[in-house]
Amino acid sequence: MSSAAAADVIGAIETSNINDHRAAAQALAIVRDGVITGEGPTTRGRIHFSRALDADDAAWCERILGASALASQPVSRDEAEALFAINEAAAERSDDGRFDDLFAKAVVHHAASASGLPVPPRAVALSPDVAIETWAPTKAVGVNIEVLEWIASQMRAKRVSNAAIMTLVTTVVGAATLQLPNVFDIGM
């Protein structure tokens, strides 16, 4: 993405003009780039080390996913993939767990909605004040097998070792590990 395009996306974030999943995923990619390099539009005006994720990065992700135009839409696969990439990019964390919480909730929100299960609006599902257990499916019953395989492939392909994502596996995927034993062989 060119620097002009990046500036347009950051401008959209700053003015809450993200109006579709593609723009949100692009904006999350800019956050990822800032996490990787420690530079860029999401790190301006502060000291930011490469491969570090801080509270401001988590706040960027929260603002992007909470864009008003997306409020009634479920988290998309592109957005969830961008969050997996941010998680992978961040070797160091200083955000008090906010990103991990948001990451797990967003992936579960996507998985449940992509499976045709009811999900609350983003403002509820992604809120730091709402426990994932209050709305996430508690069994894999009804969760689409393709979605479960996608989550497993993301977890195998990336360094996913945080507690929130492991909670995601046990919360959403629970019974599927019995039904699909090879899908979740993630070697943790």
PDB file of C-alpha atoms in Angstrom:
ATOM      1  CA  MET A   1       0.000   0.000   0.000  1.00  0.00           C
ATOM      2  CA  SER A   2       1.392   3.399  -0.954  1.00  0.00           C
ATOM      3  CA  SER A   3       1.965   6.047   1.690  1.00  0.00           C
ATOM      4  CA  ALA A   4      -0.873   8.120   0.185  1.00  0.00           C
ATOM      5  CA  ALA A   5      -3.232   5.158   0.454  1.00  0.00           C
ATOM      6  CA  ALA A   6      -2.042   4.538   4.016  1.00  0.00           C
ATOM      7  CA  ALA A   7      -2.722   8.177   4.860  1.00  0.00           C
ATOM      8  CA  ASP A   8      -6.239   7.835   3.411  1.00  0.00           C
ATOM      9  CA  VAL A   9      -6.935   4.765   5.536  1.00  0.00           C
ATOM     10  CA  ILE A  10      -5.572   6.434   8.676  1.00  0.00           C
ATOM     11  CA  GLY A  11      -7.698   9.482   7.848  1.00  0.00           C
ATOM     12  CA  ALA A  12     -10.709   7.206   7.601  1.00  0.00           C
ATOM     13  CA  ILE A  13      -9.932   5.711  10.996  1.00  0.00           C
ATOM     14  CA  GLU A  14      -9.431   9.090  12.597  1.00  0.00           C
ATOM     15  CA  THR A  15     -12.742  10.351  11.264  1.00  0.00           C
ATOM     16  CA  SER A  16     -14.603   7.070  11.803  1.00  0.00           C
ATOM     17  CA  ASN A  17     -15.272   6.746   8.071  1.00  0.00           C
ATOM     18  CA  ILE A  18     -14.437   3.073   7.750  1.00  0.00           C
ATOM     19  CA  ASN A  19     -17.446   1.810   5.879  1.00  0.00           C
ATOM     20  CA  ASP A  20     -16.669  -1.791   4.987  1.00  0.00           C
ATOM     21  CA  HIS A  21     -14.723  -4.863   6.071  1.00  0.00           C
ATOM     22  CA  ARG A  22     -12.058  -4.333   3.415  1.00  0.00           C
ATOM     23  CA  ALA A  23     -11.206  -0.859   4.703  1.00  0.00           C
ATOM     24  CA  ALA A  24     -11.120  -2.185   8.273  1.00  0.00           C
ATOM     25  CA  ALA A  25      -8.763  -5.024   7.280  1.00  0.00           C
ATOM     26  CA  GLN A  26      -6.512  -2.527   5.463  1.00  0.00           C
ATOM     27  CA  ALA A  27      -6.444  -0.293   8.520  1.00  0.00           C
ATOM     28  CA  LEU A  28      -5.564  -3.277  10.734  1.00  0.00           C
ATOM     29  CA  ALA A  29      -2.726  -4.085   8.302  1.00  0.00           C
ATOM     30  CA  ILE A  30      -1.363  -0.589   8.911  1.00  0.00           C
ATOM     31  CA  VAL A  31      -1.440  -1.238  12.664  1.00  0.00           C
ATOM     32  CA  ARG A  32       0.406  -4.526  12.019  1.00  0.00           C
ATOM     33  CA  ASP A  33       3.041  -2.679   9.985  1.00  0.00           C
ATOM     34  CA  GLY A  34       3.533  -0.236  12.858  1.00  0.00           C
ATOM     35  CA  VAL A  35       3.891  -3.112  15.301  1.00  0.00           C
ATOM     36  CA  ILE A  36       6.493  -4.756  13.052  1.00  0.00           C
ATOM     37  CA  THR A  37       8.593  -1.679  12.291  1.00  0.00           C
ATOM     38  CA  GLY A  38       7.846   0.636  15.192  1.00  0.00           C
ATOM     39  CA  GLU A  39       7.164   3.324  12.590  1.00  0.00           C
ATOM     40  CA  GLY A  40       4.261   4.603  10.557  1.00  0.00           C
ATOM     41  CA  PRO A  41       1.052   6.530  10.944  1.00  0.00           C
ATOM     42  CA  THR A  42      -0.231   4.547  13.944  1.00  0.00           C
ATOM     43  CA  THR A  43       2.971   5.152  15.912  1.00  0.00           C
ATOM     44  CA  ARG A  44       3.369   8.879  15.278  1.00  0.00           C
ATOM     45  CA  GLY A  45       4.043  11.063  18.272  1.00  0.00           C
ATOM     46  CA  ARG A  46       5.252   8.297  20.578  1.00  0.00           C
ATOM     47  CA  ILE A  47       8.161   6.006  21.133  1.00  0.00           C
ATOM     48  CA  HIS A  48       7.359   2.608  19.653  1.00  0.00           C
ATOM     49  CA  PHE A  49       9.719  -0.318  19.423  1.00  0.00           C
ATOM     50  CA  SER A  50       9.610  -2.813  16.581  1.00  0.00           C
ATOM     51  CA  ARG A  51       7.786  -6.079  17.249  1.00  0.00           C
ATOM     52  CA  ALA A  52       6.061  -4.485  20.261  1.00  0.00           C
ATOM     53  CA  LEU A  53       2.340  -4.092  20.824  1.00  0.00           C
ATOM     54  CA  ASP A  54       1.273  -1.462  23.329  1.00  0.00           C
ATOM     55  CA  ALA A  55      -1.967  -0.026  24.649  1.00  0.00           C
ATOM     56  CA  ASP A  56      -2.148   2.499  21.804  1.00  0.00           C
ATOM     57  CA  ASP A  57      -1.910  -0.302  19.212  1.00  0.00           C
ATOM     58  CA  ALA A  58      -4.709  -2.174  20.982  1.00  0.00           C
ATOM     59  CA  ALA A  59      -6.754   1.046  21.030  1.00  0.00           C
ATOM     60  CA  TRP A  60      -6.225   1.461  17.260  1.00  0.00           C
ATOM     61  CA  CYS A  61      -7.542  -2.072  16.725  1.00  0.00           C
ATOM     62  CA  GLU A  62     -10.508  -1.364  18.961  1.00  0.00           C
ATOM     63  CA  ARG A  63     -11.320   1.873  17.090  1.00  0.00           C
ATOM     64  CA  ILE A  64     -11.060   0.157  13.723  1.00  0.00           C
ATOM     65  CA  LEU A  65     -13.244  -2.797  14.678  1.00  0.00           C
ATOM     66  CA  GLY A  66     -15.688  -0.439  16.390  1.00  0.00           C
ATOM     67  CA  ALA A  67     -16.236   1.814  13.367  1.00  0.00           C
ATOM     68  CA  SER A  68     -19.855   2.928  13.386  1.00  0.00           C
ATOM     69  CA  ALA A  69     -20.537   1.684   9.846  1.00  0.00           C
ATOM     70  CA  LEU A  70     -19.585  -1.833  10.947  1.00  0.00           C
ATOM     71  CA  ALA A  71     -21.538  -1.828  14.211  1.00  0.00           C
ATOM     72  CA  SER A  72     -24.304  -4.137  13.035  1.00  0.00           C
ATOM     73  CA  GLN A  73     -22.043  -6.387  10.940  1.00  0.00           C
ATOM     74  CA  PRO A  74     -20.199  -9.434  12.227  1.00  0.00           C
ATOM     75  CA  VAL A  75     -16.410  -9.464  12.219  1.00  0.00           C
ATOM     76  CA  SER A  76     -15.243 -10.607   8.786  1.00  0.00           C
ATOM     77  CA  ARG A  77     -12.662 -13.243   7.959  1.00  0.00           C
ATOM     78  CA  ASP A  78     -10.377 -10.530   6.529  1.00  0.00           C
ATOM     79  CA  GLU A  79     -10.538  -8.610   9.797  1.00  0.00           C
ATOM     80  CA  ALA A  80      -9.894 -11.772  11.827  1.00  0.00           C
ATOM     81  CA  GLU A  81      -6.933 -12.695   9.591  1.00  0.00           C
ATOM     82  CA  ALA A  82      -5.505  -9.206  10.101  1.00  0.00           C
ATOM     83  CA  LEU A  83      -5.779  -9.700  13.863  1.00  0.00           C
ATOM     84  CA  PHE A  84      -3.952 -13.039  13.597  1.00  0.00           C
ATOM     85  CA  ALA A  85      -1.192 -11.178  11.698  1.00  0.00           C
ATOM     86  CA  ILE A  86      -0.962  -8.489  14.388  1.00  0.00           C
ATOM     87  CA  ASN A  87      -0.792 -11.149  17.085  1.00  0.00           C
ATOM     88  CA  GLU A  88       2.005 -12.898  15.194  1.00  0.00           C
ATOM     89  CA  ALA A  89       3.923  -9.648  14.677  1.00  0.00           C
ATOM     90  CA  ALA A  90       3.951  -8.690  18.360  1.00  0.00           C
ATOM     91  CA  ALA A  91       6.816 -10.371  20.190  1.00  0.00           C
ATOM     92  CA  GLU A  92       6.499  -8.005  23.158  1.00  0.00           C
ATOM     93  CA  ARG A  93       3.275  -6.863  24.829  1.00  0.00           C
ATOM     94  CA  SER A  94       2.618  -3.877  27.069  1.00  0.00           C
ATOM     95  CA  ASP A  95      -1.131  -3.498  26.654  1.00  0.00           C
ATOM     96  CA  ASP A  96      -2.322  -5.242  29.840  1.00  0.00           C
ATOM     97  CA  GLY A  97      -3.992  -7.987  27.791  1.00  0.00           C
ATOM     98  CA  ARG A  98      -6.411  -5.720  25.920  1.00  0.00           C
ATOM     99  CA  PHE A  99      -5.361  -6.930  22.467  1.00  0.00           C
ATOM    100  CA  ASP A 100      -5.583 -10.600  23.462  1.00  0.00           C
ATOM    101  CA  ASP A 101      -9.117 -10.060  24.755  1.00  0.00           C
ATOM    102  CA  LEU A 102     -10.165  -8.179  21.611  1.00  0.00           C
ATOM    103  CA  PHE A 103      -8.451 -10.746  19.373  1.00  0.00           C
ATOM    104  CA  ALA A 104     -10.200 -13.729  20.940  1.00  0.00           C
ATOM    105  CA  LYS A 105     -13.603 -12.022  20.950  1.00  0.00           C
ATOM    106  CA  ALA A 106     -13.280 -10.911  17.317  1.00  0.00           C
ATOM    107  CA  VAL A 107     -12.283 -14.386  16.113  1.00  0.00           C
ATOM    108  CA  VAL A 108     -15.138 -16.015  18.042  1.00  0.00           C
ATOM    109  CA  HIS A 109     -17.563 -13.365  16.738  1.00  0.00           C
ATOM    110  CA  HIS A 110     -16.475 -14.189  13.185  1.00  0.00           C
ATOM    111  CA  ALA A 111     -16.590 -17.957  13.729  1.00  0.00           C
ATOM    112  CA  ALA A 112     -20.053 -17.901  15.269  1.00  0.00           C
ATOM    113  CA  SER A 113     -21.560 -15.531  12.703  1.00  0.00           C
ATOM    114  CA  ALA A 114     -19.939 -17.357   9.758  1.00  0.00           C
ATOM    115  CA  SER A 115     -21.586 -20.501  11.104  1.00  0.00           C
ATOM    116  CA  GLY A 116     -25.002 -18.865  11.132  1.00  0.00           C
ATOM    117  CA  LEU A 117     -25.136 -18.603  14.915  1.00  0.00           C
ATOM    118  CA  PRO A 118     -26.520 -15.456  16.525  1.00  0.00           C
ATOM    119  CA  VAL A 119     -23.987 -12.915  17.744  1.00  0.00           C
ATOM    120  CA  PRO A 120     -24.440  -9.643  19.588  1.00  0.00           C
ATOM    121  CA  PRO A 121     -23.501  -6.332  17.963  1.00  0.00           C
ATOM    122  CA  ARG A 122     -19.779  -5.564  17.910  1.00  0.00           C
ATOM    123  CA  ALA A 123     -20.108  -2.960  20.652  1.00  0.00           C
ATOM    124  CA  VAL A 124     -21.271  -5.694  23.016  1.00  0.00           C
ATOM    125  CA  ALA A 125     -19.163  -8.609  21.787  1.00  0.00           C
ATOM    126  CA  LEU A 126     -15.865  -6.709  21.646  1.00  0.00           C
ATOM    127  CA  SER A 127     -16.346  -4.657  24.808  1.00  0.00           C
ATOM    128  CA  PRO A 128     -13.680  -5.125  27.472  1.00  0.00           C
ATOM    129  CA  ASP A 129     -16.522  -5.015  30.006  1.00  0.00           C
ATOM    130  CA  VAL A 130     -18.381  -8.022  28.551  1.00  0.00           C
ATOM    131  CA  ALA A 131     -17.038 -11.513  29.193  1.00  0.00           C
ATOM    132  CA  ILE A 132     -16.796 -13.692  26.099  1.00  0.00           C
ATOM    133  CA  GLU A 133     -18.562 -16.483  27.979  1.00  0.00           C
ATOM    134  CA  THR A 134     -21.755 -14.401  28.137  1.00  0.00           C
ATOM    135  CA  TRP A 135     -22.341 -14.566  24.391  1.00  0.00           C
ATOM    136  CA  ALA A 136     -19.977 -17.037  22.684  1.00  0.00           C
ATOM    137  CA  PRO A 137     -21.145 -20.520  21.773  1.00  0.00           C
ATOM    138  CA  THR A 138     -20.230 -22.935  24.543  1.00  0.00           C
ATOM    139  CA  LYS A 139     -20.117 -25.971  22.283  1.00  0.00           C
ATOM    140  CA  ALA A 140     -18.971 -26.545  18.748  1.00  0.00           C
ATOM    141  CA  VAL A 141     -22.484 -27.695  17.914  1.00  0.00           C
ATOM    142  CA  GLY A 142     -23.606 -25.498  15.050  1.00  0.00           C
ATOM    143  CA  VAL A 143     -20.147 -24.109  14.337  1.00  0.00           C
ATOM    144  CA  ASN A 144     -19.321 -24.687  10.685  1.00  0.00           C
ATOM    145  CA  ILE A 145     -16.565 -27.283  10.165  1.00  0.00           C
ATOM    146  CA  GLU A 146     -14.886 -25.103   7.513  1.00  0.00           C
ATOM    147  CA  VAL A 147     -14.690 -22.251  10.029  1.00  0.00           C
ATOM    148  CA  LEU A 148     -13.163 -24.566  12.633  1.00  0.00           C
ATOM    149  CA  GLU A 149     -10.619 -25.781  10.086  1.00  0.00           C
ATOM    150  CA  TRP A 150      -9.787 -22.179   9.200  1.00  0.00           C
ATOM    151  CA  ILE A 151      -9.162 -21.306  12.871  1.00  0.00           C
ATOM    152  CA  ALA A 152      -6.994 -24.406  13.250  1.00  0.00           C
ATOM    153  CA  SER A 153      -4.986 -23.519  10.143  1.00  0.00           C
ATOM    154  CA  GLN A 154      -4.428 -19.982  11.443  1.00  0.00           C
ATOM    155  CA  MET A 155      -3.255 -21.353  14.769  1.00  0.00           C
ATOM    156  CA  ARG A 156      -0.885 -23.857  13.145  1.00  0.00           C
ATOM    157  CA  ALA A 157       0.519 -21.289  10.716  1.00  0.00           C
ATOM    158  CA  LYS A 158       1.182 -18.582  13.275  1.00  0.00           C
ATOM    159  CA  ARG A 159       2.768 -18.316  16.671  1.00  0.00           C
ATOM    160  CA  VAL A 160      -0.382 -18.328  18.758  1.00  0.00           C
ATOM    161  CA  SER A 161       0.424 -18.911  22.371  1.00  0.00           C
ATOM    162  CA  ASN A 162      -1.633 -16.384  24.271  1.00  0.00           C
ATOM    163  CA  ALA A 163      -4.155 -17.436  26.867  1.00  0.00           C
ATOM    164  CA  ALA A 164      -7.056 -15.626  25.186  1.00  0.00           C
ATOM    165  CA  ILE A 165      -6.770 -17.568  21.974  1.00  0.00           C
ATOM    166  CA  MET A 166      -6.417 -20.833  23.867  1.00  0.00           C
ATOM    167  CA  THR A 167      -9.609 -19.869  25.690  1.00  0.00           C
ATOM    168  CA  LEU A 168     -11.140 -19.340  22.260  1.00  0.00           C
ATOM    169  CA  VAL A 169     -10.277 -22.910  21.347  1.00  0.00           C
ATOM    170  CA  THR A 170     -11.753 -24.368  24.499  1.00  0.00           C
ATOM    171  CA  THR A 171     -14.819 -22.107  24.421  1.00  0.00           C
ATOM    172  CA  VAL A 172     -15.851 -22.396  20.789  1.00  0.00           C
ATOM    173  CA  VAL A 173     -14.202 -25.534  19.671  1.00  0.00           C
ATOM    174  CA  GLY A 174     -14.590 -27.767  22.719  1.00  0.00           C
ATOM    175  CA  ALA A 175     -16.650 -30.619  21.338  1.00  0.00           C
ATOM    176  CA  ALA A 176     -15.155 -30.329  17.862  1.00  0.00           C
ATOM    177  CA  THR A 177     -11.859 -31.673  19.115  1.00  0.00           C
ATOM    178  CA  LEU A 178     -13.696 -34.900  19.838  1.00  0.00           C
ATOM    179  CA  GLN A 179     -15.436 -34.859  16.464  1.00  0.00           C
ATOM    180  CA  LEU A 180     -12.384 -33.685  14.479  1.00  0.00           C
ATOM    181  CA  PRO A 181      -9.290 -34.824  16.412  1.00  0.00           C
ATOM    182  CA  ASN A 182      -6.781 -33.924  13.682  1.00  0.00           C
ATOM    183  CA  VAL A 183      -8.126 -30.444  13.061  1.00  0.00           C
ATOM    184  CA  PHE A 184      -6.881 -29.051  16.359  1.00  0.00           C
ATOM    185  CA  ASP A 185      -3.559 -30.805  16.655  1.00  0.00           C
ATOM    186  CA  ILE A 186      -1.745 -27.523  17.226  1.00  0.00           C
ATOM    187  CA  GLY A 187       1.171 -28.921  19.161  1.00  0.00           C
ATOM    188  CA  MET A 188       0.996 -26.576  22.117  1.00  0.00           C
TER     189      MET A 188
END
